[in-house]
Amino acid sequence: MHLFVTGGSRGIGAAVCRLAGAGGHTVSFTYGSNAAAAEATAGAVEKAGGKAMAECADAADAQALAAAFDAAEARFGALSGVVVNAGIIGPVAPLAEMAPERIARVVGVNVTGALLTAREAARRLSPGGAIVVVSSAAARLGSPGEFIDYAASKGATDTMTIGLAKELGPKGIRVNAVRPGLIETDIHIDAGAPDRAARLGASTPLGRAGTAEEVAETILWLLSDKARYVSGALLDVAGGR
């Protein structure tokens, strides 16, 4: 299996890459700016038994993204699955205090970037291929007082998932989304609340935050033939929250 993952240098994206490598798969992934983290992820994939290639590309840059897809196919051949994962968040704040530039950037990466990635996947995948979109439980919770812009962007990707599953289903390509809840990743540091996952995770029905690896396991299942009749699903990985 040859997977293409956007935002694969850290968090859930990196966990997907490592888990795929442990399964002996090939992974091509993009990263935004942290070359050292990308190299570490690629090294972990190869150490686990897989093959990896990292390409620096902004998910919201159509040309850079297409070039990354081209490079992946040139090196490792046709893709069998795409994980639409790249996403950003801003510091915790009510909507009234968010700068327009922050909102535009969140929408640019999380919505436009997801649409562009899904577009490339739709152009390149063959029957039997699969797309998994990394959404968020915030899409249904709204994230009031924290990051409504992020929540709104994930609501958009949920809608994209449903529509694209219907569009690509007749071509034999499945499209699903996972909606992680409170997961222990660096995204909470980006939001200015590094203890958020642990603090709020204790209030979930399962009594803890989740891990990036637990989300990655769900994503790899959705990409596999074990989920061959699952399409158009929005699958919560949120501990019952």
PDB file of C-alpha atoms in Angstrom:
ATOM      1  CA  MET A   1       0.000   0.000   0.000  1.00  0.00           C
ATOM      2  CA  HIS A   2       1.277   3.455  -0.950  1.00  0.00           C
ATOM      3  CA  LEU A   3      -0.215   6.189   1.232  1.00  0.00           C
ATOM      4  CA  PHE A   4      -0.062   9.948   0.819  1.00  0.00           C
ATOM      5  CA  VAL A   5      -0.472  11.919   4.059  1.00  0.00           C
ATOM      6  CA  THR A   6      -0.610  15.690   4.371  1.00  0.00           C
ATOM      7  CA  GLY A   7       0.832  17.142   7.565  1.00  0.00           C
ATOM      8  CA  GLY A   8       2.791  13.994   8.347  1.00  0.00           C
ATOM      9  CA  SER A   9       5.625  15.408  10.418  1.00  0.00           C
ATOM     10  CA  ARG A  10       3.856  15.495  13.775  1.00  0.00           C
ATOM     11  CA  GLY A  11       0.759  14.570  15.734  1.00  0.00           C
ATOM     12  CA  ILE A  12      -1.845  12.322  14.153  1.00  0.00           C
ATOM     13  CA  GLY A  13      -0.214  12.540  10.724  1.00  0.00           C
ATOM     14  CA  ALA A  14       3.119  11.299  12.044  1.00  0.00           C
ATOM     15  CA  ALA A  15       1.371   8.502  13.949  1.00  0.00           C
ATOM     16  CA  VAL A  16      -0.339   7.392  10.729  1.00  0.00           C
ATOM     17  CA  CYS A  17       3.004   7.349   8.936  1.00  0.00           C
ATOM     18  CA  ARG A  18       4.719   5.335  11.687  1.00  0.00           C
ATOM     19  CA  LEU A  19       1.888   2.815  11.914  1.00  0.00           C
ATOM     20  CA  ALA A  20       1.833   2.392   8.149  1.00  0.00           C
ATOM     21  CA  GLY A  21       5.576   1.815   8.214  1.00  0.00           C
ATOM     22  CA  ALA A  22       5.169  -0.841  10.877  1.00  0.00           C
ATOM     23  CA  GLY A  23       2.800  -2.590   8.490  1.00  0.00           C
ATOM     24  CA  GLY A  24       5.446  -2.582   5.779  1.00  0.00           C
ATOM     25  CA  HIS A  25       3.711   0.087   3.734  1.00  0.00           C
ATOM     26  CA  THR A  26       5.126   2.978   1.721  1.00  0.00           C
ATOM     27  CA  VAL A  27       4.336   6.498   2.895  1.00  0.00           C
ATOM     28  CA  SER A  28       4.742   9.808   1.105  1.00  0.00           C
ATOM     29  CA  PHE A  29       3.933  12.791   3.286  1.00  0.00           C
ATOM     30  CA  THR A  30       4.034  16.564   3.315  1.00  0.00           C
ATOM     31  CA  TYR A  31       5.118  18.943   6.043  1.00  0.00           C
ATOM     32  CA  GLY A  32       4.914  22.681   6.499  1.00  0.00           C
ATOM     33  CA  SER A  33       8.271  23.915   7.751  1.00  0.00           C
ATOM     34  CA  ASN A  34       9.839  21.635  10.369  1.00  0.00           C
ATOM     35  CA  ALA A  35      12.345  19.657   8.307  1.00  0.00           C
ATOM     36  CA  ALA A  36      13.868  18.024  11.380  1.00  0.00           C
ATOM     37  CA  ALA A  37      10.498  16.625  12.459  1.00  0.00           C
ATOM     38  CA  ALA A  38       9.834  15.396   8.918  1.00  0.00           C
ATOM     39  CA  GLU A  39      13.192  13.635   8.823  1.00  0.00           C
ATOM     40  CA  ALA A  40      12.427  12.021  12.179  1.00  0.00           C
ATOM     41  CA  THR A  41       9.083  10.737  10.924  1.00  0.00           C
ATOM     42  CA  ALA A  42      10.613   9.375   7.721  1.00  0.00           C
ATOM     43  CA  GLY A  43      13.346   7.694   9.739  1.00  0.00           C
ATOM     44  CA  ALA A  44      10.786   6.093  12.051  1.00  0.00           C
ATOM     45  CA  VAL A  45       8.835   4.741   9.072  1.00  0.00           C
ATOM     46  CA  GLU A  46      11.923   3.182   7.547  1.00  0.00           C
ATOM     47  CA  LYS A  47      13.149   1.812  10.871  1.00  0.00           C
ATOM     48  CA  ALA A  48       9.751   0.131  11.287  1.00  0.00           C
ATOM     49  CA  GLY A  49      10.110  -1.586   7.924  1.00  0.00           C
ATOM     50  CA  GLY A  50       8.382   0.744   5.504  1.00  0.00           C
ATOM     51  CA  LYS A  51       9.508   3.246   2.893  1.00  0.00           C
ATOM     52  CA  ALA A  52       9.074   6.992   3.236  1.00  0.00           C
ATOM     53  CA  MET A  53       9.487  10.280   1.425  1.00  0.00           C
ATOM     54  CA  ALA A  54       8.862  13.766   2.837  1.00  0.00           C
ATOM     55  CA  GLU A  55       8.020  16.810   0.720  1.00  0.00           C
ATOM     56  CA  CYS A  56       7.713  20.382   2.003  1.00  0.00           C
ATOM     57  CA  ALA A  57       4.387  21.757   0.762  1.00  0.00           C
ATOM     58  CA  ASP A  58       1.736  24.124   2.069  1.00  0.00           C
ATOM     59  CA  ALA A  59      -1.604  22.322   1.837  1.00  0.00           C
ATOM     60  CA  ALA A  60      -3.255  25.551   0.693  1.00  0.00           C
ATOM     61  CA  ASP A  61      -0.807  25.972  -2.209  1.00  0.00           C
ATOM     62  CA  ALA A  62      -2.319  24.097  -5.155  1.00  0.00           C
ATOM     63  CA  GLN A  63       0.890  24.002  -7.200  1.00  0.00           C
ATOM     64  CA  ALA A  64       3.121  22.873  -4.332  1.00  0.00           C
ATOM     65  CA  LEU A  65       0.613  20.228  -3.326  1.00  0.00           C
ATOM     66  CA  ALA A  66       0.291  18.855  -6.866  1.00  0.00           C
ATOM     67  CA  ALA A  67       4.085  18.762  -7.143  1.00  0.00           C
ATOM     68  CA  ALA A  68       4.282  16.719  -3.930  1.00  0.00           C
ATOM     69  CA  PHE A  69       1.754  14.233  -5.320  1.00  0.00           C
ATOM     70  CA  ASP A  70       3.720  14.049  -8.572  1.00  0.00           C
ATOM     71  CA  ALA A  71       6.973  13.379  -6.692  1.00  0.00           C
ATOM     72  CA  ALA A  72       5.351  10.630  -4.633  1.00  0.00           C
ATOM     73  CA  GLU A  73       4.021   8.825  -7.698  1.00  0.00           C
ATOM     74  CA  ALA A  74       7.289   9.260  -9.574  1.00  0.00           C
ATOM     75  CA  ARG A  75       9.233   7.622  -6.770  1.00  0.00           C
ATOM     76  CA  PHE A  76       6.889   4.971  -5.439  1.00  0.00           C
ATOM     77  CA  GLY A  77       4.197   4.490  -8.066  1.00  0.00           C
ATOM     78  CA  ALA A  78       0.428   4.795  -7.908  1.00  0.00           C
ATOM     79  CA  LEU A  79      -1.293   5.737  -4.680  1.00  0.00           C
ATOM     80  CA  SER A  80      -3.713   3.425  -2.905  1.00  0.00           C
ATOM     81  CA  GLY A  81      -4.828   5.800  -0.147  1.00  0.00           C
ATOM     82  CA  VAL A  82      -4.761   9.469   0.839  1.00  0.00           C
ATOM     83  CA  VAL A  83      -5.057  10.942   4.330  1.00  0.00           C
ATOM     84  CA  VAL A  84      -6.268  14.541   4.317  1.00  0.00           C
ATOM     85  CA  ASN A  85      -4.710  15.546   7.609  1.00  0.00           C
ATOM     86  CA  ALA A  86      -2.930  18.920   7.417  1.00  0.00           C
ATOM     87  CA  GLY A  87      -4.596  21.454   9.678  1.00  0.00           C
ATOM     88  CA  ILE A  88      -3.865  24.396  11.935  1.00  0.00           C
ATOM     89  CA  ILE A  89      -5.431  26.118  14.908  1.00  0.00           C
ATOM     90  CA  GLY A  90      -5.078  29.518  16.549  1.00  0.00           C
ATOM     91  CA  PRO A  91      -4.772  30.540  20.196  1.00  0.00           C
ATOM     92  CA  VAL A  92      -7.820  30.059  22.399  1.00  0.00           C
ATOM     93  CA  ALA A  93     -10.105  33.077  21.946  1.00  0.00           C
ATOM     94  CA  PRO A  94     -13.758  34.016  21.436  1.00  0.00           C
ATOM     95  CA  LEU A  95     -14.716  34.727  17.836  1.00  0.00           C
ATOM     96  CA  ALA A  96     -15.166  38.451  18.535  1.00  0.00           C
ATOM     97  CA  GLU A  97     -11.451  38.736  19.322  1.00  0.00           C
ATOM     98  CA  MET A  98     -10.089  36.784  16.334  1.00  0.00           C
ATOM     99  CA  ALA A  99      -8.145  38.734  13.719  1.00  0.00           C
ATOM    100  CA  PRO A 100      -9.383  38.397  10.136  1.00  0.00           C
ATOM    101  CA  GLU A 101      -5.933  37.202   9.107  1.00  0.00           C
ATOM    102  CA  ARG A 102      -6.089  34.324  11.581  1.00  0.00           C
ATOM    103  CA  ILE A 103      -9.538  33.265  10.365  1.00  0.00           C
ATOM    104  CA  ALA A 104      -8.428  33.430   6.734  1.00  0.00           C
ATOM    105  CA  ARG A 105      -5.373  31.288   7.408  1.00  0.00           C
ATOM    106  CA  VAL A 106      -7.350  28.640   9.335  1.00  0.00           C
ATOM    107  CA  VAL A 107      -9.914  28.433   6.550  1.00  0.00           C
ATOM    108  CA  GLY A 108      -7.173  28.465   3.917  1.00  0.00           C
ATOM    109  CA  VAL A 109      -5.321  25.473   5.320  1.00  0.00           C
ATOM    110  CA  ASN A 110      -8.164  23.506   6.871  1.00  0.00           C
ATOM    111  CA  VAL A 111     -10.829  23.976   4.197  1.00  0.00           C
ATOM    112  CA  THR A 112      -9.144  25.037   0.957  1.00  0.00           C
ATOM    113  CA  GLY A 113      -6.188  22.761   1.705  1.00  0.00           C
ATOM    114  CA  ALA A 114      -8.494  19.823   2.373  1.00  0.00           C
ATOM    115  CA  LEU A 115     -10.439  20.455  -0.835  1.00  0.00           C
ATOM    116  CA  LEU A 116      -7.245  20.708  -2.873  1.00  0.00           C
ATOM    117  CA  THR A 117      -5.859  17.513  -1.342  1.00  0.00           C
ATOM    118  CA  ALA A 118      -9.114  15.666  -1.926  1.00  0.00           C
ATOM    119  CA  ARG A 119      -9.157  16.965  -5.496  1.00  0.00           C
ATOM    120  CA  GLU A 120      -5.692  15.533  -6.163  1.00  0.00           C
ATOM    121  CA  ALA A 121      -6.741  12.240  -4.573  1.00  0.00           C
ATOM    122  CA  ALA A 122      -9.885  12.079  -6.726  1.00  0.00           C
ATOM    123  CA  ARG A 123      -7.789  12.617  -9.846  1.00  0.00           C
ATOM    124  CA  ARG A 124      -5.192   9.987  -9.016  1.00  0.00           C
ATOM    125  CA  LEU A 125      -6.783   7.107  -7.097  1.00  0.00           C
ATOM    126  CA  SER A 126      -7.995   4.012  -8.902  1.00  0.00           C
ATOM    127  CA  PRO A 127     -10.916   1.737  -7.996  1.00  0.00           C
ATOM    128  CA  GLY A 128     -10.213   0.197  -4.608  1.00  0.00           C
ATOM    129  CA  GLY A 129      -8.555   3.371  -3.359  1.00  0.00           C
ATOM    130  CA  ALA A 130      -9.604   5.180  -0.198  1.00  0.00           C
ATOM    131  CA  ILE A 131      -9.514   8.668   1.281  1.00  0.00           C
ATOM    132  CA  VAL A 132      -9.647   9.457   4.984  1.00  0.00           C
ATOM    133  CA  VAL A 133     -10.247  13.034   6.099  1.00  0.00           C
ATOM    134  CA  VAL A 134      -9.075  14.055   9.569  1.00  0.00           C
ATOM    135  CA  SER A 135     -11.899  16.200  10.916  1.00  0.00           C
ATOM    136  CA  SER A 136     -12.592  16.906  14.603  1.00  0.00           C
ATOM    137  CA  ALA A 137     -15.273  16.443  17.223  1.00  0.00           C
ATOM    138  CA  ALA A 138     -15.193  20.242  17.286  1.00  0.00           C
ATOM    139  CA  ALA A 139     -17.308  20.117  14.106  1.00  0.00           C
ATOM    140  CA  ARG A 140     -20.308  19.039  16.180  1.00  0.00           C
ATOM    141  CA  LEU A 141     -19.352  20.682  19.507  1.00  0.00           C
ATOM    142  CA  GLY A 142     -18.650  24.149  18.098  1.00  0.00           C
ATOM    143  CA  SER A 143     -15.715  25.001  20.416  1.00  0.00           C
ATOM    144  CA  PRO A 144     -17.353  28.112  21.923  1.00  0.00           C
ATOM    145  CA  GLY A 145     -14.937  30.482  23.614  1.00  0.00           C
ATOM    146  CA  GLU A 146     -11.961  28.570  22.235  1.00  0.00           C
ATOM    147  CA  PHE A 147     -11.728  28.257  18.444  1.00  0.00           C
ATOM    148  CA  ILE A 148     -15.005  28.542  16.588  1.00  0.00           C
ATOM    149  CA  ASP A 149     -13.066  29.178  13.368  1.00  0.00           C
ATOM    150  CA  TYR A 150     -11.362  25.791  13.661  1.00  0.00           C
ATOM    151  CA  ALA A 151     -14.661  24.068  14.488  1.00  0.00           C
ATOM    152  CA  ALA A 152     -16.334  25.692  11.487  1.00  0.00           C
ATOM    153  CA  SER A 153     -13.508  24.580   9.210  1.00  0.00           C
ATOM    154  CA  LYS A 154     -13.949  20.995  10.357  1.00  0.00           C
ATOM    155  CA  GLY A 155     -17.684  21.206   9.759  1.00  0.00           C
ATOM    156  CA  ALA A 156     -16.811  22.069   6.176  1.00  0.00           C
ATOM    157  CA  THR A 157     -14.594  19.002   5.832  1.00  0.00           C
ATOM    158  CA  ASP A 158     -17.404  16.819   7.152  1.00  0.00           C
ATOM    159  CA  THR A 159     -19.645  18.107   4.376  1.00  0.00           C
ATOM    160  CA  MET A 160     -16.860  17.539   1.852  1.00  0.00           C
ATOM    161  CA  THR A 161     -16.505  13.949   3.046  1.00  0.00           C
ATOM    162  CA  ILE A 162     -20.199  13.189   2.610  1.00  0.00           C
ATOM    163  CA  GLY A 163     -20.366  14.739  -0.843  1.00  0.00           C
ATOM    164  CA  LEU A 164     -17.154  13.208  -2.122  1.00  0.00           C
ATOM    165  CA  ALA A 165     -18.133   9.749  -0.892  1.00  0.00           C
ATOM    166  CA  LYS A 166     -21.237   9.985  -3.064  1.00  0.00           C
ATOM    167  CA  GLU A 167     -19.276  11.373  -5.999  1.00  0.00           C
ATOM    168  CA  LEU A 168     -16.486   8.781  -5.941  1.00  0.00           C
ATOM    169  CA  GLY A 169     -18.418   5.750  -4.736  1.00  0.00           C
ATOM    170  CA  PRO A 170     -19.509   4.748  -8.272  1.00  0.00           C
ATOM    171  CA  LYS A 171     -15.810   4.785  -9.213  1.00  0.00           C
ATOM    172  CA  GLY A 172     -14.980   2.299  -6.462  1.00  0.00           C
ATOM    173  CA  ILE A 173     -13.257   4.827  -4.202  1.00  0.00           C
ATOM    174  CA  ARG A 174     -14.272   5.125  -0.560  1.00  0.00           C
ATOM    175  CA  VAL A 175     -14.219   8.393   1.421  1.00  0.00           C
ATOM    176  CA  ASN A 176     -14.555   8.624   5.196  1.00  0.00           C
ATOM    177  CA  ALA A 177     -13.655  11.007   8.008  1.00  0.00           C
ATOM    178  CA  VAL A 178     -12.428  10.506  11.547  1.00  0.00           C
ATOM    179  CA  ARG A 179     -13.383  13.084  14.169  1.00  0.00           C
ATOM    180  CA  PRO A 180     -10.819  12.992  16.986  1.00  0.00           C
ATOM    181  CA  GLY A 181     -11.727  14.463  20.334  1.00  0.00           C
ATOM    182  CA  LEU A 182      -9.266  15.441  23.033  1.00  0.00           C
ATOM    183  CA  ILE A 183      -6.064  13.904  21.729  1.00  0.00           C
ATOM    184  CA  GLU A 184      -2.606  14.376  23.201  1.00  0.00           C
ATOM    185  CA  THR A 185      -0.812  16.228  20.384  1.00  0.00           C
ATOM    186  CA  ASP A 186       1.049  19.510  19.917  1.00  0.00           C
ATOM    187  CA  ILE A 187      -2.072  21.203  18.548  1.00  0.00           C
ATOM    188  CA  HIS A 188      -2.960  22.174  22.123  1.00  0.00           C
ATOM    189  CA  ILE A 189       0.396  23.939  22.430  1.00  0.00           C
ATOM    190  CA  ASP A 190      -0.462  25.844  19.243  1.00  0.00           C
ATOM    191  CA  ALA A 191      -3.727  26.859  20.910  1.00  0.00           C
ATOM    192  CA  GLY A 192      -1.835  28.176  23.940  1.00  0.00           C
ATOM    193  CA  ALA A 193      -3.302  25.524  26.235  1.00  0.00           C
ATOM    194  CA  PRO A 194      -0.741  22.679  26.488  1.00  0.00           C
ATOM    195  CA  ASP A 195      -2.616  20.997  29.366  1.00  0.00           C
ATOM    196  CA  ARG A 196      -6.001  21.126  27.605  1.00  0.00           C
ATOM    197  CA  ALA A 197      -6.178  17.480  26.513  1.00  0.00           C
ATOM    198  CA  ALA A 198      -5.221  16.078  29.900  1.00  0.00           C
ATOM    199  CA  ARG A 199      -7.382  18.590  31.800  1.00  0.00           C
ATOM    200  CA  LEU A 200     -10.555  18.130  29.775  1.00  0.00           C
ATOM    201  CA  GLY A 201      -9.929  14.492  28.909  1.00  0.00           C
ATOM    202  CA  ALA A 202     -10.677  13.516  32.491  1.00  0.00           C
ATOM    203  CA  SER A 203     -14.282  14.657  31.966  1.00  0.00           C
ATOM    204  CA  THR A 204     -14.944  12.337  29.010  1.00  0.00           C
ATOM    205  CA  PRO A 205     -16.944   9.139  29.563  1.00  0.00           C
ATOM    206  CA  LEU A 206     -13.723   7.130  29.217  1.00  0.00           C
ATOM    207  CA  GLY A 207     -12.014   9.412  31.714  1.00  0.00           C
ATOM    208  CA  ARG A 208      -8.902  10.316  29.720  1.00  0.00           C
ATOM    209  CA  ALA A 209      -7.536  11.979  26.624  1.00  0.00           C
ATOM    210  CA  GLY A 210      -6.807   9.865  23.587  1.00  0.00           C
ATOM    211  CA  THR A 211      -3.514   9.305  21.815  1.00  0.00           C
ATOM    212  CA  ALA A 212      -2.446  10.015  18.266  1.00  0.00           C
ATOM    213  CA  GLU A 213      -1.752   6.306  17.854  1.00  0.00           C
ATOM    214  CA  GLU A 214      -5.355   5.423  18.700  1.00  0.00           C
ATOM    215  CA  VAL A 215      -6.596   7.775  15.987  1.00  0.00           C
ATOM    216  CA  ALA A 216      -4.010   6.415  13.543  1.00  0.00           C
ATOM    217  CA  GLU A 217      -5.228   2.860  14.119  1.00  0.00           C
ATOM    218  CA  THR A 218      -8.736   3.944  13.161  1.00  0.00           C
ATOM    219  CA  ILE A 219      -7.457   5.695  10.036  1.00  0.00           C
ATOM    220  CA  LEU A 220      -5.458   2.662   8.909  1.00  0.00           C
ATOM    221  CA  TRP A 221      -8.532   0.483   9.428  1.00  0.00           C
ATOM    222  CA  LEU A 222     -10.626   2.794   7.243  1.00  0.00           C
ATOM    223  CA  LEU A 223      -7.949   2.620   4.537  1.00  0.00           C
ATOM    224  CA  SER A 224      -7.851  -1.164   4.643  1.00  0.00           C
ATOM    225  CA  ASP A 225     -10.028  -3.779   2.968  1.00  0.00           C
ATOM    226  CA  LYS A 226     -11.498  -4.552   6.393  1.00  0.00           C
ATOM    227  CA  ALA A 227     -13.546  -1.374   5.937  1.00  0.00           C
ATOM    228  CA  ARG A 228     -14.429  -2.118   2.316  1.00  0.00           C
ATOM    229  CA  TYR A 229     -18.140  -1.378   2.813  1.00  0.00           C
ATOM    230  CA  VAL A 230     -17.620   1.774   4.874  1.00  0.00           C
ATOM    231  CA  SER A 231     -17.955   5.030   2.970  1.00  0.00           C
ATOM    232  CA  GLY A 232     -19.394   8.439   3.787  1.00  0.00           C
ATOM    233  CA  ALA A 233     -18.915   7.804   7.509  1.00  0.00           C
ATOM    234  CA  LEU A 234     -17.995  10.436  10.089  1.00  0.00           C
ATOM    235  CA  LEU A 235     -16.371   8.279  12.742  1.00  0.00           C
ATOM    236  CA  ASP A 236     -15.855   9.824  16.181  1.00  0.00           C
ATOM    237  CA  VAL A 237     -12.668   8.893  18.045  1.00  0.00           C
ATOM    238  CA  ALA A 238     -13.487  10.969  21.074  1.00  0.00           C
ATOM    239  CA  GLY A 239     -13.842   8.728  24.104  1.00  0.00           C
ATOM    240  CA  GLY A 240     -17.619   9.133  24.133  1.00  0.00           C
ATOM    241  CA  ARG A 241     -17.452  12.921  24.387  1.00  0.00           C
TER     242      ARG A 241
END
